[in-house]
Amino acid sequence: MSAEKIRRRTVLGTAAAASLAPAGLLTGCALGSDEGNNQAEGEKNTKNPLGVKEDAPLDVVIFNGGFGEDYAKAHQVMYKESFPKAEVKHTAVVEIGKTLQPRFIEGNPPDFINNSGSNAMDAGKLVAEEQLTDLKELLDVPSLDQPGKTVRQTLLPGAVETGMFDGKMFILNYAYTVYGIWYSKKLFADKGWEYGKTWDDHIALCKKIKASGMAPWTYAGVHPRYMSWPVISTAVKFAGKQVALDIDNLVPNAWQSEGMKMAADAWYQIVKDKYILDGSPGLDHKQSQTEWCKGNAAFISCGSWLENEQAAVTPQGFNMTVAPTPSLGAGDKLPFAAIRGTAGEPYIVPAKAKNPRGGMELMRHMLSMKGAKDFTGKVKSLTIVAGAADGLSFTPGLASCVEAIKASGDNGFNWIYQIYYRKLERNLVDAACGEFFSGRSTPAEFLAACQKGADEIAKDASFKKYKRS
Amino acid sequence: MKHGKYPLLAAFLLPALGLYGVFVLAPYAQAFLIAMTDASGLSNRYKFVGLDNFVALFKDEYFRNALWHNALLLVLLPAITILLGLFLASLLNVGGTSKRAVSGLRGSGFYKIIYFVPQVLSVAVIGVLWKEIYNPRSGILNSGLRAVGLDSFAGDNLGNPDMAFWLVLAVMVWANVGFYVVLFGAAMSSIPRDIYEAAALDGTSRWTTLFRITLPLVWDTVQVAWVYLAVIALDGFAIVQIMTRGGPNFSTDVAGQRMYDTAFTDSRFGMASAMGVVLFFFTLSVTLVALRLTKRERIELA
């Protein structure tokens, strides 16, 4: 019987061949080689402040996800109007990393990338490998359609911060995202419930909701990191923005600060008192959000993409609304209205692009009032361009985000350790949240597990460390 | 004809060998070399770090945990699948109640199709299908348990680290067993019927027939099955990636998943290649050991 023999030969043969293969040649083609790139550059003038070469082709790759690709095509049409001689190549893919990694290794990346989705390339690593163009120049040129203002002056406060690495801006985060606790305004109106502004009120409301036969909470058990957001938010509001700063900067014991302890203790109550929908630990984000839309749970933690993501299954008149996390008490450093708002949806210009100035110029078009209004109209998401949403009509969820941002004002906060060190949130904090919210670990064990993850990153030299202040 | 033999052979063999070299051997060799660099997979900058990656791997508790799960699978998956496969195959082929002729149970043709169905589904379909079956709220597993009053057994399924591994294992067995039922069935049908008749005349029980007659005569096929299943157990990536991504809390993590995360989430291609190399030698030695241990003289039936 030869099946067995063939198997054995294959295995042995492979081993032998592998050990004999010529070395340098093979790494050469797998890891790429270094070649200089001629980058297109034209003459700078008032109409062309970035010095784009007018006829240089522009290679654009867009993530075809929640926002689709139509908005990007509209931006490219604007670019074509400014540079009629330029040829714009538009590609839209779902798997950004798989599509583009080989091009980065070859030293032949596109000029403009929407590096997003679950297969996005690790931003921290791209920066560490010096693969991205510093976008500072873009910020300091005049806005496309707001006379007398630089691009920087047209943006919301804090909009560029999430793209900064050691003082340089490598990522343009274009969409403005709000993270909070979501509920159905209609449901609350029907039942006569009111969203609790303090933790005690929240727990009292949970008790009421549970008594009515409904589960107060559900969460994405398969991606439990969604629940790390309200915990950290609670801590930041209690103890101030330093909490988030310390976490981002990998300060020793940042996860076990007084604020984090208070927050974890508070949130443990919804676990202990069984205020979480049965089976939640086994649901993924879509499944849990659908349970929530079906009215099986009252609250869910998510970002402002929720409305778009759930559009197909949200009942008529559901009226989804975002709210800040409840305050722990009167001693909180930030007011109740403070909410986590951040620029999200990353766009980059590779350092080795053939037409980096064209890539930045396309960003300048996106950041124009016209480009931003068009984006918000098409994809129902805010942008970082101040005032671009004025005069547009909103869906209920988006309207609540606009209100929340306005109410939050300067008290808005954010953290970006997940941009610096993707693994820490996606792998390590995620696992710790899973144990905590399914009731298998105590608040102290939960924070210790998060801290252990942060410590592992901190002492691992293969992660380039970033600091912000 | 004799003179033209070698060019003809070469014409058939070389293209295949060439393709094999380019698409199988060369990537293997590259993996060995990349494993000794700190390549990120995001740029063409890298430097050789010797065996640093392997030293780091040796200390990496997550990788150890993943390998441990592969080792568990290595023992459990072949054992369960082969036992179940043998049992079902003998019911279908030689387990019939008729005393006169050796045959399968009634309706065995139908059962064969049922068992074989998972084999025609792709791993992705199987993963998504079972993810829904295991859905704690609306999946048919928990609904079924509740319907028969076993509410307390309706748990978080894939959300529970104590259960997730076993549930994934069950899916792997389900997905594979059909093929081995057919494989063992084919082997059993080549066993001469008079052996069974002789045994029946001597009054042997069903179990004795299975262990003393059927099993020794299909042993050859069993050992092939063992090797195939061992290789599947050392991989396990696709089903884990689709169903759990190694969670919750790393309870279903396998080396393939760790390698994927290291390469594509952490952007450490050098380290991921090192994991691949470790897995390569692991698979190689398991295969060799399995082939040696199960080696036996072939029985000529004709």
PDB file of C-alpha atoms in Angstrom, chain A residues 201-432:
ATOM      1  CA  ASP A 201     -28.590  55.287  39.598  1.00  0.00           C
ATOM      2  CA  HIS A 202     -27.287  52.976  36.909  1.00  0.00           C
ATOM      3  CA  ILE A 203     -27.361  49.960  39.202  1.00  0.00           C
ATOM      4  CA  ALA A 204     -30.822  50.914  40.482  1.00  0.00           C
ATOM      5  CA  LEU A 205     -31.995  51.106  36.867  1.00  0.00           C
ATOM      6  CA  CYS A 206     -30.402  47.741  36.058  1.00  0.00           C
ATOM      7  CA  LYS A 207     -32.344  46.266  38.955  1.00  0.00           C
ATOM      8  CA  LYS A 208     -35.555  47.734  37.586  1.00  0.00           C
ATOM      9  CA  ILE A 209     -34.812  46.479  34.080  1.00  0.00           C
ATOM     10  CA  LYS A 210     -34.049  42.993  35.324  1.00  0.00           C
ATOM     11  CA  ALA A 211     -37.283  42.961  37.335  1.00  0.00           C
ATOM     12  CA  SER A 212     -39.169  43.767  34.124  1.00  0.00           C
ATOM     13  CA  GLY A 213     -37.876  40.494  32.668  1.00  0.00           C
ATOM     14  CA  MET A 214     -35.240  42.024  30.419  1.00  0.00           C
ATOM     15  CA  ALA A 215     -31.488  41.715  30.737  1.00  0.00           C
ATOM     16  CA  PRO A 216     -29.864  45.089  31.476  1.00  0.00           C
ATOM     17  CA  TRP A 217     -26.608  44.366  29.630  1.00  0.00           C
ATOM     18  CA  THR A 218     -25.139  42.332  26.828  1.00  0.00           C
ATOM     19  CA  TYR A 219     -21.679  42.488  25.274  1.00  0.00           C
ATOM     20  CA  ALA A 220     -19.567  40.967  22.538  1.00  0.00           C
ATOM     21  CA  GLY A 221     -18.344  37.961  24.531  1.00  0.00           C
ATOM     22  CA  VAL A 222     -16.080  36.809  21.719  1.00  0.00           C
ATOM     23  CA  HIS A 223     -14.503  40.268  21.502  1.00  0.00           C
ATOM     24  CA  PRO A 224     -14.799  41.286  25.160  1.00  0.00           C
ATOM     25  CA  ARG A 225     -12.390  44.206  24.698  1.00  0.00           C
ATOM     26  CA  TYR A 226     -15.514  46.228  23.836  1.00  0.00           C
ATOM     27  CA  MET A 227     -16.168  46.186  27.596  1.00  0.00           C
ATOM     28  CA  SER A 228     -12.725  47.557  28.413  1.00  0.00           C
ATOM     29  CA  TRP A 229     -13.916  50.863  26.944  1.00  0.00           C
ATOM     30  CA  PRO A 230     -16.572  51.689  29.549  1.00  0.00           C
ATOM     31  CA  VAL A 231     -14.283  50.516  32.371  1.00  0.00           C
ATOM     32  CA  ILE A 232     -11.406  52.766  31.299  1.00  0.00           C
ATOM     33  CA  SER A 233     -13.860  55.616  30.582  1.00  0.00           C
ATOM     34  CA  THR A 234     -15.258  55.321  34.102  1.00  0.00           C
ATOM     35  CA  ALA A 235     -11.742  55.430  35.526  1.00  0.00           C
ATOM     36  CA  VAL A 236     -10.750  58.456  33.431  1.00  0.00           C
ATOM     37  CA  LYS A 237     -13.851  60.357  34.509  1.00  0.00           C
ATOM     38  CA  PHE A 238     -13.218  59.473  38.140  1.00  0.00           C
ATOM     39  CA  ALA A 239      -9.490  60.125  38.361  1.00  0.00           C
ATOM     40  CA  GLY A 240      -8.782  62.385  35.392  1.00  0.00           C
ATOM     41  CA  LYS A 241      -7.132  62.097  31.986  1.00  0.00           C
ATOM     42  CA  GLN A 242      -3.844  61.031  33.554  1.00  0.00           C
ATOM     43  CA  VAL A 243      -5.299  57.503  33.845  1.00  0.00           C
ATOM     44  CA  ALA A 244      -5.428  57.151  30.051  1.00  0.00           C
ATOM     45  CA  LEU A 245      -2.088  58.882  29.577  1.00  0.00           C
ATOM     46  CA  ASP A 246      -0.382  56.431  31.926  1.00  0.00           C
ATOM     47  CA  ILE A 247      -1.931  53.445  30.169  1.00  0.00           C
ATOM     48  CA  ASP A 248      -0.774  54.749  26.784  1.00  0.00           C
ATOM     49  CA  ASN A 249       2.730  55.424  28.073  1.00  0.00           C
ATOM     50  CA  LEU A 250       3.010  51.964  29.672  1.00  0.00           C
ATOM     51  CA  VAL A 251       3.670  53.548  33.068  1.00  0.00           C
ATOM     52  CA  PRO A 252       4.264  50.766  35.618  1.00  0.00           C
ATOM     53  CA  ASN A 253       1.043  49.723  37.349  1.00  0.00           C
ATOM     54  CA  ALA A 254      -1.045  52.082  35.195  1.00  0.00           C
ATOM     55  CA  TRP A 255      -3.770  49.443  34.987  1.00  0.00           C
ATOM     56  CA  GLN A 256      -3.823  49.109  38.762  1.00  0.00           C
ATOM     57  CA  SER A 257      -4.160  52.822  39.537  1.00  0.00           C
ATOM     58  CA  GLU A 258      -6.719  53.973  42.095  1.00  0.00           C
ATOM     59  CA  GLY A 259      -9.062  55.086  39.308  1.00  0.00           C
ATOM     60  CA  MET A 260      -8.915  51.752  37.503  1.00  0.00           C
ATOM     61  CA  LYS A 261      -9.531  49.925  40.793  1.00  0.00           C
ATOM     62  CA  MET A 262     -12.604  52.010  41.559  1.00  0.00           C
ATOM     63  CA  ALA A 263     -13.907  51.515  38.018  1.00  0.00           C
ATOM     64  CA  ALA A 264     -13.337  47.762  37.972  1.00  0.00           C
ATOM     65  CA  ASP A 265     -14.979  47.375  41.377  1.00  0.00           C
ATOM     66  CA  ALA A 266     -17.995  49.328  40.154  1.00  0.00           C
ATOM     67  CA  TRP A 267     -18.381  47.355  36.922  1.00  0.00           C
ATOM     68  CA  TYR A 268     -18.018  44.092  38.790  1.00  0.00           C
ATOM     69  CA  GLN A 269     -21.461  44.752  40.175  1.00  0.00           C
ATOM     70  CA  ILE A 270     -23.193  44.056  36.849  1.00  0.00           C
ATOM     71  CA  VAL A 271     -21.378  40.726  36.763  1.00  0.00           C
ATOM     72  CA  LYS A 272     -22.029  39.836  40.388  1.00  0.00           C
ATOM     73  CA  ASP A 273     -25.701  40.758  40.323  1.00  0.00           C
ATOM     74  CA  LYS A 274     -26.164  38.930  37.016  1.00  0.00           C
ATOM     75  CA  TYR A 275     -27.248  41.983  35.065  1.00  0.00           C
ATOM     76  CA  ILE A 276     -25.773  40.500  31.879  1.00  0.00           C
ATOM     77  CA  LEU A 277     -27.841  38.584  29.345  1.00  0.00           C
ATOM     78  CA  ASP A 278     -27.370  34.818  29.679  1.00  0.00           C
ATOM     79  CA  GLY A 279     -25.072  33.422  27.041  1.00  0.00           C
ATOM     80  CA  SER A 280     -23.411  36.755  26.251  1.00  0.00           C
ATOM     81  CA  PRO A 281     -19.890  35.349  26.701  1.00  0.00           C
ATOM     82  CA  GLY A 282     -20.540  33.103  23.696  1.00  0.00           C
ATOM     83  CA  LEU A 283     -21.854  35.840  21.377  1.00  0.00           C
ATOM     84  CA  ASP A 284     -19.752  37.774  18.904  1.00  0.00           C
ATOM     85  CA  HIS A 285     -20.209  41.504  18.309  1.00  0.00           C
ATOM     86  CA  LYS A 286     -22.889  41.130  15.643  1.00  0.00           C
ATOM     87  CA  GLN A 287     -24.812  38.506  17.615  1.00  0.00           C
ATOM     88  CA  SER A 288     -24.783  40.553  20.811  1.00  0.00           C
ATOM     89  CA  GLN A 289     -25.740  43.746  18.983  1.00  0.00           C
ATOM     90  CA  THR A 290     -28.610  41.881  17.389  1.00  0.00           C
ATOM     91  CA  GLU A 291     -29.820  40.617  20.782  1.00  0.00           C
ATOM     92  CA  TRP A 292     -29.737  44.242  21.866  1.00  0.00           C
ATOM     93  CA  CYS A 293     -31.674  45.405  18.794  1.00  0.00           C
ATOM     94  CA  LYS A 294     -34.244  42.682  19.390  1.00  0.00           C
ATOM     95  CA  GLY A 295     -34.875  44.142  22.833  1.00  0.00           C
ATOM     96  CA  ASN A 296     -33.351  41.296  24.833  1.00  0.00           C
ATOM     97  CA  ALA A 297     -30.902  43.620  26.550  1.00  0.00           C
ATOM     98  CA  ALA A 298     -31.078  47.323  27.362  1.00  0.00           C
ATOM     99  CA  PHE A 299     -27.427  48.445  27.184  1.00  0.00           C
ATOM    100  CA  ILE A 300     -24.428  47.687  25.010  1.00  0.00           C
ATOM    101  CA  SER A 301     -20.970  49.222  24.779  1.00  0.00           C
ATOM    102  CA  CYS A 302     -19.920  50.250  21.294  1.00  0.00           C
ATOM    103  CA  GLY A 303     -18.589  53.009  19.058  1.00  0.00           C
ATOM    104  CA  SER A 304     -20.572  55.205  16.697  1.00  0.00           C
ATOM    105  CA  TRP A 305     -20.230  52.767  13.774  1.00  0.00           C
ATOM    106  CA  LEU A 306     -22.926  50.748  15.572  1.00  0.00           C
ATOM    107  CA  GLU A 307     -25.814  52.443  13.777  1.00  0.00           C
ATOM    108  CA  ASN A 308     -24.433  51.666  10.326  1.00  0.00           C
ATOM    109  CA  GLU A 309     -23.457  48.144  11.306  1.00  0.00           C
ATOM    110  CA  GLN A 310     -26.932  47.361  12.676  1.00  0.00           C
ATOM    111  CA  ALA A 311     -28.899  49.224  10.001  1.00  0.00           C
ATOM    112  CA  ALA A 312     -30.364  46.023   8.524  1.00  0.00           C
ATOM    113  CA  VAL A 313     -31.737  44.627  11.804  1.00  0.00           C
ATOM    114  CA  THR A 314     -32.669  47.755  13.746  1.00  0.00           C
ATOM    115  CA  PRO A 315     -36.450  47.922  14.205  1.00  0.00           C
ATOM    116  CA  GLN A 316     -38.352  50.959  12.965  1.00  0.00           C
ATOM    117  CA  GLY A 317     -38.386  53.754  15.536  1.00  0.00           C
ATOM    118  CA  PHE A 318     -35.784  52.053  17.750  1.00  0.00           C
ATOM    119  CA  ASN A 319     -34.107  55.423  18.161  1.00  0.00           C
ATOM    120  CA  MET A 320     -30.659  54.339  19.284  1.00  0.00           C
ATOM    121  CA  THR A 321     -28.820  56.783  21.492  1.00  0.00           C
ATOM    122  CA  VAL A 322     -25.329  57.031  22.885  1.00  0.00           C
ATOM    123  CA  ALA A 323     -24.688  58.110  26.456  1.00  0.00           C
ATOM    124  CA  PRO A 324     -21.516  58.717  28.478  1.00  0.00           C
ATOM    125  CA  THR A 325     -20.581  56.232  31.185  1.00  0.00           C
ATOM    126  CA  PRO A 326     -22.196  57.049  34.561  1.00  0.00           C
ATOM    127  CA  SER A 327     -20.160  59.052  37.070  1.00  0.00           C
ATOM    128  CA  LEU A 328     -18.888  57.128  40.068  1.00  0.00           C
ATOM    129  CA  GLY A 329     -19.833  59.996  42.376  1.00  0.00           C
ATOM    130  CA  ALA A 330     -19.661  63.686  43.076  1.00  0.00           C
ATOM    131  CA  GLY A 331     -15.889  63.440  43.417  1.00  0.00           C
ATOM    132  CA  ASP A 332     -15.343  62.615  39.743  1.00  0.00           C
ATOM    133  CA  LYS A 333     -12.704  64.802  38.082  1.00  0.00           C
ATOM    134  CA  LEU A 334     -14.668  65.022  34.827  1.00  0.00           C
ATOM    135  CA  PRO A 335     -18.385  65.821  34.564  1.00  0.00           C
ATOM    136  CA  PHE A 336     -20.966  63.238  33.538  1.00  0.00           C
ATOM    137  CA  ALA A 337     -21.144  64.614  29.994  1.00  0.00           C
ATOM    138  CA  ALA A 338     -17.478  63.813  29.308  1.00  0.00           C
ATOM    139  CA  ILE A 339     -17.328  61.135  26.636  1.00  0.00           C
ATOM    140  CA  ARG A 340     -14.633  59.286  24.718  1.00  0.00           C
ATOM    141  CA  GLY A 341     -14.447  60.885  21.317  1.00  0.00           C
ATOM    142  CA  THR A 342     -11.665  60.246  18.921  1.00  0.00           C
ATOM    143  CA  ALA A 343     -10.607  60.549  15.369  1.00  0.00           C
ATOM    144  CA  GLY A 344     -10.730  57.104  13.791  1.00  0.00           C
ATOM    145  CA  GLU A 345     -10.546  55.519  10.335  1.00  0.00           C
ATOM    146  CA  PRO A 346      -6.882  55.818   9.403  1.00  0.00           C
ATOM    147  CA  TYR A 347      -5.459  57.085   6.128  1.00  0.00           C
ATOM    148  CA  ILE A 348      -1.761  56.932   5.332  1.00  0.00           C
ATOM    149  CA  VAL A 349       0.751  57.950   2.675  1.00  0.00           C
ATOM    150  CA  PRO A 350       3.599  55.429   2.458  1.00  0.00           C
ATOM    151  CA  ALA A 351       7.124  56.808   2.720  1.00  0.00           C
ATOM    152  CA  LYS A 352       8.114  54.990  -0.448  1.00  0.00           C
ATOM    153  CA  ALA A 353       5.106  56.076  -2.482  1.00  0.00           C
ATOM    154  CA  LYS A 354       5.875  57.284  -5.982  1.00  0.00           C
ATOM    155  CA  ASN A 355       3.557  60.253  -5.618  1.00  0.00           C
ATOM    156  CA  PRO A 356       3.392  61.098  -1.889  1.00  0.00           C
ATOM    157  CA  ARG A 357       2.487  64.722  -2.600  1.00  0.00           C
ATOM    158  CA  GLY A 358      -0.499  63.532  -4.595  1.00  0.00           C
ATOM    159  CA  GLY A 359      -1.517  61.333  -1.671  1.00  0.00           C
ATOM    160  CA  MET A 360      -1.362  64.296   0.712  1.00  0.00           C
ATOM    161  CA  GLU A 361      -3.208  66.470  -1.760  1.00  0.00           C
ATOM    162  CA  LEU A 362      -6.025  63.909  -1.870  1.00  0.00           C
ATOM    163  CA  MET A 363      -6.162  64.195   1.931  1.00  0.00           C
ATOM    164  CA  ARG A 364      -6.381  67.964   1.569  1.00  0.00           C
ATOM    165  CA  HIS A 365      -9.386  67.455  -0.694  1.00  0.00           C
ATOM    166  CA  MET A 366     -10.981  65.116   1.859  1.00  0.00           C
ATOM    167  CA  LEU A 367     -10.417  67.724   4.553  1.00  0.00           C
ATOM    168  CA  SER A 368     -12.120  70.457   2.560  1.00  0.00           C
ATOM    169  CA  MET A 369     -15.584  71.502   3.689  1.00  0.00           C
ATOM    170  CA  LYS A 370     -17.047  70.059   0.505  1.00  0.00           C
ATOM    171  CA  GLY A 371     -15.223  66.739   0.835  1.00  0.00           C
ATOM    172  CA  ALA A 372     -16.167  66.342   4.492  1.00  0.00           C
ATOM    173  CA  LYS A 373     -19.835  67.214   3.971  1.00  0.00           C
ATOM    174  CA  ASP A 374     -19.983  64.724   1.149  1.00  0.00           C
ATOM    175  CA  PHE A 375     -18.478  62.003   3.388  1.00  0.00           C
ATOM    176  CA  THR A 376     -20.906  62.636   6.241  1.00  0.00           C
ATOM    177  CA  GLY A 377     -23.826  62.668   3.835  1.00  0.00           C
ATOM    178  CA  LYS A 378     -22.779  59.411   2.185  1.00  0.00           C
ATOM    179  CA  VAL A 379     -21.677  57.268   5.138  1.00  0.00           C
ATOM    180  CA  LYS A 380     -23.546  58.790   8.115  1.00  0.00           C
ATOM    181  CA  SER A 381     -20.385  59.422  10.067  1.00  0.00           C
ATOM    182  CA  LEU A 382     -18.834  62.620  11.327  1.00  0.00           C
ATOM    183  CA  THR A 383     -15.445  63.823  10.183  1.00  0.00           C
ATOM    184  CA  ILE A 384     -12.713  65.699  11.985  1.00  0.00           C
ATOM    185  CA  VAL A 385     -13.501  68.838   9.958  1.00  0.00           C
ATOM    186  CA  ALA A 386     -15.107  71.348  12.328  1.00  0.00           C
ATOM    187  CA  GLY A 387     -18.569  72.463  11.325  1.00  0.00           C
ATOM    188  CA  ALA A 388     -18.796  70.088   8.360  1.00  0.00           C
ATOM    189  CA  ALA A 389     -21.881  68.426   9.809  1.00  0.00           C
ATOM    190  CA  ASP A 390     -23.780  71.703  10.223  1.00  0.00           C
ATOM    191  CA  GLY A 391     -26.968  71.854   8.246  1.00  0.00           C
ATOM    192  CA  LEU A 392     -27.039  68.139   7.443  1.00  0.00           C
ATOM    193  CA  SER A 393     -29.893  65.941   8.596  1.00  0.00           C
ATOM    194  CA  PHE A 394     -28.946  63.084  10.864  1.00  0.00           C
ATOM    195  CA  THR A 395     -30.121  59.606  11.686  1.00  0.00           C
ATOM    196  CA  PRO A 396     -31.007  59.177  15.412  1.00  0.00           C
ATOM    197  CA  GLY A 397     -27.723  57.541  16.445  1.00  0.00           C
ATOM    198  CA  LEU A 398     -25.590  60.075  14.624  1.00  0.00           C
ATOM    199  CA  ALA A 399     -27.659  62.935  16.034  1.00  0.00           C
ATOM    200  CA  SER A 400     -27.043  61.646  19.556  1.00  0.00           C
ATOM    201  CA  CYS A 401     -23.307  61.522  18.805  1.00  0.00           C
ATOM    202  CA  VAL A 402     -23.310  65.132  17.646  1.00  0.00           C
ATOM    203  CA  GLU A 403     -25.089  66.147  20.833  1.00  0.00           C
ATOM    204  CA  ALA A 404     -22.777  64.086  23.016  1.00  0.00           C
ATOM    205  CA  ILE A 405     -19.679  65.655  21.472  1.00  0.00           C
ATOM    206  CA  LYS A 406     -21.117  69.133  21.949  1.00  0.00           C
ATOM    207  CA  ALA A 407     -22.014  68.446  25.593  1.00  0.00           C
ATOM    208  CA  SER A 408     -18.652  66.860  26.274  1.00  0.00           C
ATOM    209  CA  GLY A 409     -16.665  69.750  24.788  1.00  0.00           C
ATOM    210  CA  ASP A 410     -13.196  70.146  26.265  1.00  0.00           C
ATOM    211  CA  ASN A 411     -13.847  67.363  28.738  1.00  0.00           C
ATOM    212  CA  GLY A 412     -13.712  64.789  25.966  1.00  0.00           C
ATOM    213  CA  PHE A 413     -10.981  62.207  26.424  1.00  0.00           C
ATOM    214  CA  ASN A 414      -9.352  59.357  24.599  1.00  0.00           C
ATOM    215  CA  TRP A 415      -6.607  56.759  24.789  1.00  0.00           C
ATOM    216  CA  ILE A 416      -4.521  55.265  22.011  1.00  0.00           C
ATOM    217  CA  TYR A 417      -2.506  52.390  23.460  1.00  0.00           C
ATOM    218  CA  GLN A 418      -4.349  50.131  21.014  1.00  0.00           C
ATOM    219  CA  ILE A 419      -2.850  52.117  18.126  1.00  0.00           C
ATOM    220  CA  TYR A 420       0.662  51.994  19.600  1.00  0.00           C
ATOM    221  CA  TYR A 421       0.454  48.342  20.635  1.00  0.00           C
ATOM    222  CA  ARG A 422      -2.349  46.559  18.845  1.00  0.00           C
ATOM    223  CA  LYS A 423      -1.596  43.251  20.497  1.00  0.00           C
ATOM    224  CA  LEU A 424      -2.113  44.647  23.984  1.00  0.00           C
ATOM    225  CA  GLU A 425      -5.788  45.405  23.381  1.00  0.00           C
ATOM    226  CA  ARG A 426      -6.652  42.771  20.788  1.00  0.00           C
ATOM    227  CA  ASN A 427      -5.039  39.865  22.567  1.00  0.00           C
ATOM    228  CA  LEU A 428      -4.146  40.514  26.191  1.00  0.00           C
ATOM    229  CA  VAL A 429      -6.678  43.024  27.562  1.00  0.00           C
ATOM    230  CA  ASP A 430      -9.287  41.235  25.465  1.00  0.00           C
ATOM    231  CA  ALA A 431      -8.652  37.928  27.220  1.00  0.00           C
ATOM    232  CA  ALA A 432      -8.689  39.610  30.642  1.00  0.00           C
TER     233      ALA A 432
END
